[in-house]
mmCIF file of C-alpha atoms in Angstrom:
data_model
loop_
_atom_site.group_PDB
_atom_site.id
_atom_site.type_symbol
_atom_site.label_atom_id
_atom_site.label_comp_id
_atom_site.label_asym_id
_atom_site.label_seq_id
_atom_site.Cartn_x
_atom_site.Cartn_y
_atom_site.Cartn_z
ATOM 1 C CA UNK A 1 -13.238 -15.769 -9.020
ATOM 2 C CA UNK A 2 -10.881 -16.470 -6.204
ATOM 3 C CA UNK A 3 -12.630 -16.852 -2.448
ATOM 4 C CA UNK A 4 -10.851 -16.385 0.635
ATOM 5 C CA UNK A 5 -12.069 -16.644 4.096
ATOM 6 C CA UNK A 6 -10.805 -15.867 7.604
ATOM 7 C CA UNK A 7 -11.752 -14.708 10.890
ATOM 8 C CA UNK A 8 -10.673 -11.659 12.603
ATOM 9 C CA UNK A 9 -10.705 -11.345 16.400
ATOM 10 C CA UNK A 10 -12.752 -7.652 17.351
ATOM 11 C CA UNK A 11 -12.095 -4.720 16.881
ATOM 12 C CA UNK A 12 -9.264 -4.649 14.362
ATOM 13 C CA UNK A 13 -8.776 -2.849 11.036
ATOM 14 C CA UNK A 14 -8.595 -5.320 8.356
ATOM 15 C CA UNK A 15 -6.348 -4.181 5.389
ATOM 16 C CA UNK A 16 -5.890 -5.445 2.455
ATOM 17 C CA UNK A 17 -4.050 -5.392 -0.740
ATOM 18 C CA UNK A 18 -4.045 -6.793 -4.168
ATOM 19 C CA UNK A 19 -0.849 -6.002 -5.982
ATOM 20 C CA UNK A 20 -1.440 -6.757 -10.268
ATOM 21 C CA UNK A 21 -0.647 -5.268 -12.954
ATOM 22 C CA UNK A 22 -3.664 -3.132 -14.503
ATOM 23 C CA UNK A 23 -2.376 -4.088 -18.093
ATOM 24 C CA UNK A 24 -2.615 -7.930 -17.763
ATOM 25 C CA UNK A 25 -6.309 -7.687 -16.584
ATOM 26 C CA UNK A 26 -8.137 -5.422 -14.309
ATOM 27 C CA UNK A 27 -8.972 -7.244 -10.771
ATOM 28 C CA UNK A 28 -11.607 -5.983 -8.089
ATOM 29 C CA UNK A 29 -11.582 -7.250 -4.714
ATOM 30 C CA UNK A 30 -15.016 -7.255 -2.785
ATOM 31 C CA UNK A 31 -14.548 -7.806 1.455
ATOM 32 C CA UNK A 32 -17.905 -9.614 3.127
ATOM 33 C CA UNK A 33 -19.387 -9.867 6.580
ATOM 34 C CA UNK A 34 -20.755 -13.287 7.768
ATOM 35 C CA UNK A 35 -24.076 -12.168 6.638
ATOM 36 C CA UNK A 36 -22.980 -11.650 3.181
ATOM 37 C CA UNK A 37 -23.074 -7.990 3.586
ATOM 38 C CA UNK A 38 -20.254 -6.049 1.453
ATOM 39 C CA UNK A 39 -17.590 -3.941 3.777
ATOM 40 C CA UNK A 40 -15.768 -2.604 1.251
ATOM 41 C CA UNK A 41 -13.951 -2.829 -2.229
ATOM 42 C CA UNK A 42 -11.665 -2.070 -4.263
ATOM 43 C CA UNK A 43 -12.331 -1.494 -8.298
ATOM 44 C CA UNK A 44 -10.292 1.283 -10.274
ATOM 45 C CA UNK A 45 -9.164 0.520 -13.549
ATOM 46 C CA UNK A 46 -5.524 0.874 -12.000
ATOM 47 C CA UNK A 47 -2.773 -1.248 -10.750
ATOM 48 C CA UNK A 48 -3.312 -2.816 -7.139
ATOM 49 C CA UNK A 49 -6.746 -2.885 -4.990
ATOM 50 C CA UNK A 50 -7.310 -2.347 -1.280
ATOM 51 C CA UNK A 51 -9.587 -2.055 1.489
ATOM 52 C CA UNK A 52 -9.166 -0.547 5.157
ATOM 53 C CA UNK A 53 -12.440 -1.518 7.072
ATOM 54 C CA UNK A 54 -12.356 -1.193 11.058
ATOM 55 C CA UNK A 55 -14.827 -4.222 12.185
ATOM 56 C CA UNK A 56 -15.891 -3.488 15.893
ATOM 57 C CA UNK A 57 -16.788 -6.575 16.945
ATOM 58 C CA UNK A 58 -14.475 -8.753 14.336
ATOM 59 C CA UNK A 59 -15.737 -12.427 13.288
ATOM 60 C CA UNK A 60 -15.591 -14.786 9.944
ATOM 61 C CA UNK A 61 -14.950 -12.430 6.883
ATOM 62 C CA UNK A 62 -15.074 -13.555 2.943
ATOM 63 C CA UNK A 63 -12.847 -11.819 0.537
ATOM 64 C CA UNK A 64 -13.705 -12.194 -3.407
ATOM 65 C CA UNK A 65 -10.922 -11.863 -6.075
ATOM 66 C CA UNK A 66 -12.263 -10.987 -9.736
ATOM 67 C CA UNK A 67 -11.096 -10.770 -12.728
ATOM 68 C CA UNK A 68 -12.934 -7.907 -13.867
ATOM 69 C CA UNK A 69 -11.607 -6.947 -17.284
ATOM 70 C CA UNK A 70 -9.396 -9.547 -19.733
ATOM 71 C CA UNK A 71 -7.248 -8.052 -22.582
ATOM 72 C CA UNK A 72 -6.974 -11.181 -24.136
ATOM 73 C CA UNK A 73 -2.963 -10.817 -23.884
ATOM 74 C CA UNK A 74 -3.397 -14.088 -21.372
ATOM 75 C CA UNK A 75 -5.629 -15.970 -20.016
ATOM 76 C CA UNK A 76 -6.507 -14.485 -16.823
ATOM 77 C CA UNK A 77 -3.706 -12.667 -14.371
ATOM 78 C CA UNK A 78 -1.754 -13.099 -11.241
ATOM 79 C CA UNK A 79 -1.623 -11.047 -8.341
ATOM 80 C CA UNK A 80 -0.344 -11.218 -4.813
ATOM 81 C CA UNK A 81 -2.608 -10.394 -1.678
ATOM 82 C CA UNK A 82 -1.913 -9.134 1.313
ATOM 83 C CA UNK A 83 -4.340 -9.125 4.286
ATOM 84 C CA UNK A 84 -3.439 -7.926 7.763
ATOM 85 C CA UNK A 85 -5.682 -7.381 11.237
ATOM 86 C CA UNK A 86 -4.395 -4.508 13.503
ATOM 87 C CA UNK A 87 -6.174 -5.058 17.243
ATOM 88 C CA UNK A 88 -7.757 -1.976 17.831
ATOM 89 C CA UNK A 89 -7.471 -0.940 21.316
ATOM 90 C CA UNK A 90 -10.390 1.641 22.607
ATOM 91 C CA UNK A 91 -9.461 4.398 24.110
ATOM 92 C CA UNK A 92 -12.248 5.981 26.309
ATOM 93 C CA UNK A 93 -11.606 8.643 29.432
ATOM 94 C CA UNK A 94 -12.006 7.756 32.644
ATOM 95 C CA UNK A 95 -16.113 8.448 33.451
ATOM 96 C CA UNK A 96 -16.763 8.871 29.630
ATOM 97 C CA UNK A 97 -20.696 8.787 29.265
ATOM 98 C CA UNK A 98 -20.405 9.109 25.437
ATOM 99 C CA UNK A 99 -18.307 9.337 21.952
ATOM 100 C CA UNK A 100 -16.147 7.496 20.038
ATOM 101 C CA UNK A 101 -13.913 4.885 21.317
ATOM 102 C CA UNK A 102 -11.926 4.930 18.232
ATOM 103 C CA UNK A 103 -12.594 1.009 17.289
ATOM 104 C CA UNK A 104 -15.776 1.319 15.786
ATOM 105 C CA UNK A 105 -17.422 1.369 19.244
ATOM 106 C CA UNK A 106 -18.413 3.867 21.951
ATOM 107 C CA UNK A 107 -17.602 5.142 25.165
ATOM 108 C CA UNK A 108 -20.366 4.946 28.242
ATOM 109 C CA UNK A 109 -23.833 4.765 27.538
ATOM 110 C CA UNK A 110 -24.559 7.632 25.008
ATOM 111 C CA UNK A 111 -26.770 11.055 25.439
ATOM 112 C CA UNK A 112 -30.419 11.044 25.002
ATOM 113 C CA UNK A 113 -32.940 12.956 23.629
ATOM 114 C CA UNK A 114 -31.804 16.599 24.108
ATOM 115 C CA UNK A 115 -28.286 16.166 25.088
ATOM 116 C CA UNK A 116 -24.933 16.163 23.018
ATOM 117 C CA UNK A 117 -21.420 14.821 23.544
ATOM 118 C CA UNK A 118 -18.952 17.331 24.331
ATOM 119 C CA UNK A 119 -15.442 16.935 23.222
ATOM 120 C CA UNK A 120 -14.702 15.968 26.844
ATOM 121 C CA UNK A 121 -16.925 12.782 26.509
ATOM 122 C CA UNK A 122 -19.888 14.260 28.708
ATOM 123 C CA UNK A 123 -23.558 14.815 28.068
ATOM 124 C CA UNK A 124 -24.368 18.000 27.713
ATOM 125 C CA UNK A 125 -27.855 19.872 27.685
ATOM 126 C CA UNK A 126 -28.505 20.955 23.914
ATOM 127 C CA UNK A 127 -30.900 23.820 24.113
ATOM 128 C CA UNK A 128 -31.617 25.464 20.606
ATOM 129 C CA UNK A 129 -34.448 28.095 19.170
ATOM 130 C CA UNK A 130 -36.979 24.724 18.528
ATOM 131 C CA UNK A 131 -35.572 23.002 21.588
ATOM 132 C CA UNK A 132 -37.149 23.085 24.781
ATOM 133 C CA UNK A 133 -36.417 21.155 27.934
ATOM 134 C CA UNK A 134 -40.386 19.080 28.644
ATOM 135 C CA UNK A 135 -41.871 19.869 32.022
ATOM 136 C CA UNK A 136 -44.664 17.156 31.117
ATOM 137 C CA UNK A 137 -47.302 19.911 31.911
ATOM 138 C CA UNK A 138 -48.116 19.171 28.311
ATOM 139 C CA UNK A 139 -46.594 22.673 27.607
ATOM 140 C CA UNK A 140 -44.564 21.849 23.728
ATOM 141 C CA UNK A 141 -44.804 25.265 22.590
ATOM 142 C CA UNK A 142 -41.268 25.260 21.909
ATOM 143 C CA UNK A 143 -40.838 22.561 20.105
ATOM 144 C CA UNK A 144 -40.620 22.860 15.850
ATOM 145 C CA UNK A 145 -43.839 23.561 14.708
ATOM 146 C CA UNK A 146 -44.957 20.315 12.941
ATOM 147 C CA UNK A 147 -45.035 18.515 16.035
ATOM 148 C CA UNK A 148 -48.163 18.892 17.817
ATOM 149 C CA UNK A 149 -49.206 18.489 21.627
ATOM 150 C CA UNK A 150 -50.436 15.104 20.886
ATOM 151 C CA UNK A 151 -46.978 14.060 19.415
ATOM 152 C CA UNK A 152 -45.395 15.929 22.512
ATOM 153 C CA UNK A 153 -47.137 14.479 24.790
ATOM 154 C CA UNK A 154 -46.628 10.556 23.258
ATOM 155 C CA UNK A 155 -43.587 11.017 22.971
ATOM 156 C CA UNK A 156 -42.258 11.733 26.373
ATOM 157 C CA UNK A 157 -45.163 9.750 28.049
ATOM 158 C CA UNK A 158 -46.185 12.445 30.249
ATOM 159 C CA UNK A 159 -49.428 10.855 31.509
ATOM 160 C CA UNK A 160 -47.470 8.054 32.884
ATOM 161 C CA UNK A 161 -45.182 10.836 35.616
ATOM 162 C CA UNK A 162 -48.137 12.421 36.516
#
């Protein structure tokens, strides 16, 4: 194995590449977060590995080089890597209450319970056949059938408006 660390400043898309030669041996290249938790990889049996991954929030990342697969025609084989970080500048609308920022992140606040983005970054009232909007009169009768009044009523904490 071959280790390489180094930190990216948030949000960026990390890419990287892993030129080889299939033939010679077959290499895999694993990318880690600081937490050890895998971001992406790259393992076909061809020539040359790579991973995009857009980090939002950037920090220390740990790329693994592996042999994966030895023909025996040498010991081992040699590649060249390549790793780049692109800043990723967010782009959000002015007054954007929700969506994607396009770095991994998000624009405003979000949309609760009941309300979707619309493609012009505003929450919008989602009203479908199970949906109803809650008056907290304790009145779910609208809402899917396996949810009860009980359920209703905890979940929107009606007892604590009235």
């Amino acid at each position: 194995y071959d280790f390489y660390t180094f930190d990216v400043e948030g949000p960026a898309t990390i890419d990287i590449v892993a030129t080889f030669i299939d033939d010679m041996g077959d290499i895999d290249i694993h990318l880690y977060d600081k937490l050890g938790d895998i971001m992406g990889s790259g393992s076909s049996s061809n020539d040359n590995e790579d991973i995009s991954h857009l980090t939002s929030d950037g920090g220390n990342f740990l790329l693994r080089v592996k042999l994966y697969n030895d023909p025996d025609i040498f010991t081992g084989n040699v590649y060249d890597l390549s790793i780049t970080a692109t800043p990723c500048i967010p782009e959000c609308p002015e007054g954007a209450e929700c969506g994607d920022d396009g770095c991994g992140g998000s624009c405003g606040a979000g949309c609760g319970y009941g309300f979707s983005c619309s493609e012009l970054f505003v929450c919008e009232e989602t009203v479908g056949e199970d949906d109803q909007i809650l008056d907290c009169n304790g009145n779910c009768s609208n809402f899917p059938n396996w949810i009860g009044d009980d359920i209703c009523d905890s979940m929107f904490n009606c007892e604590a408006l009235e």
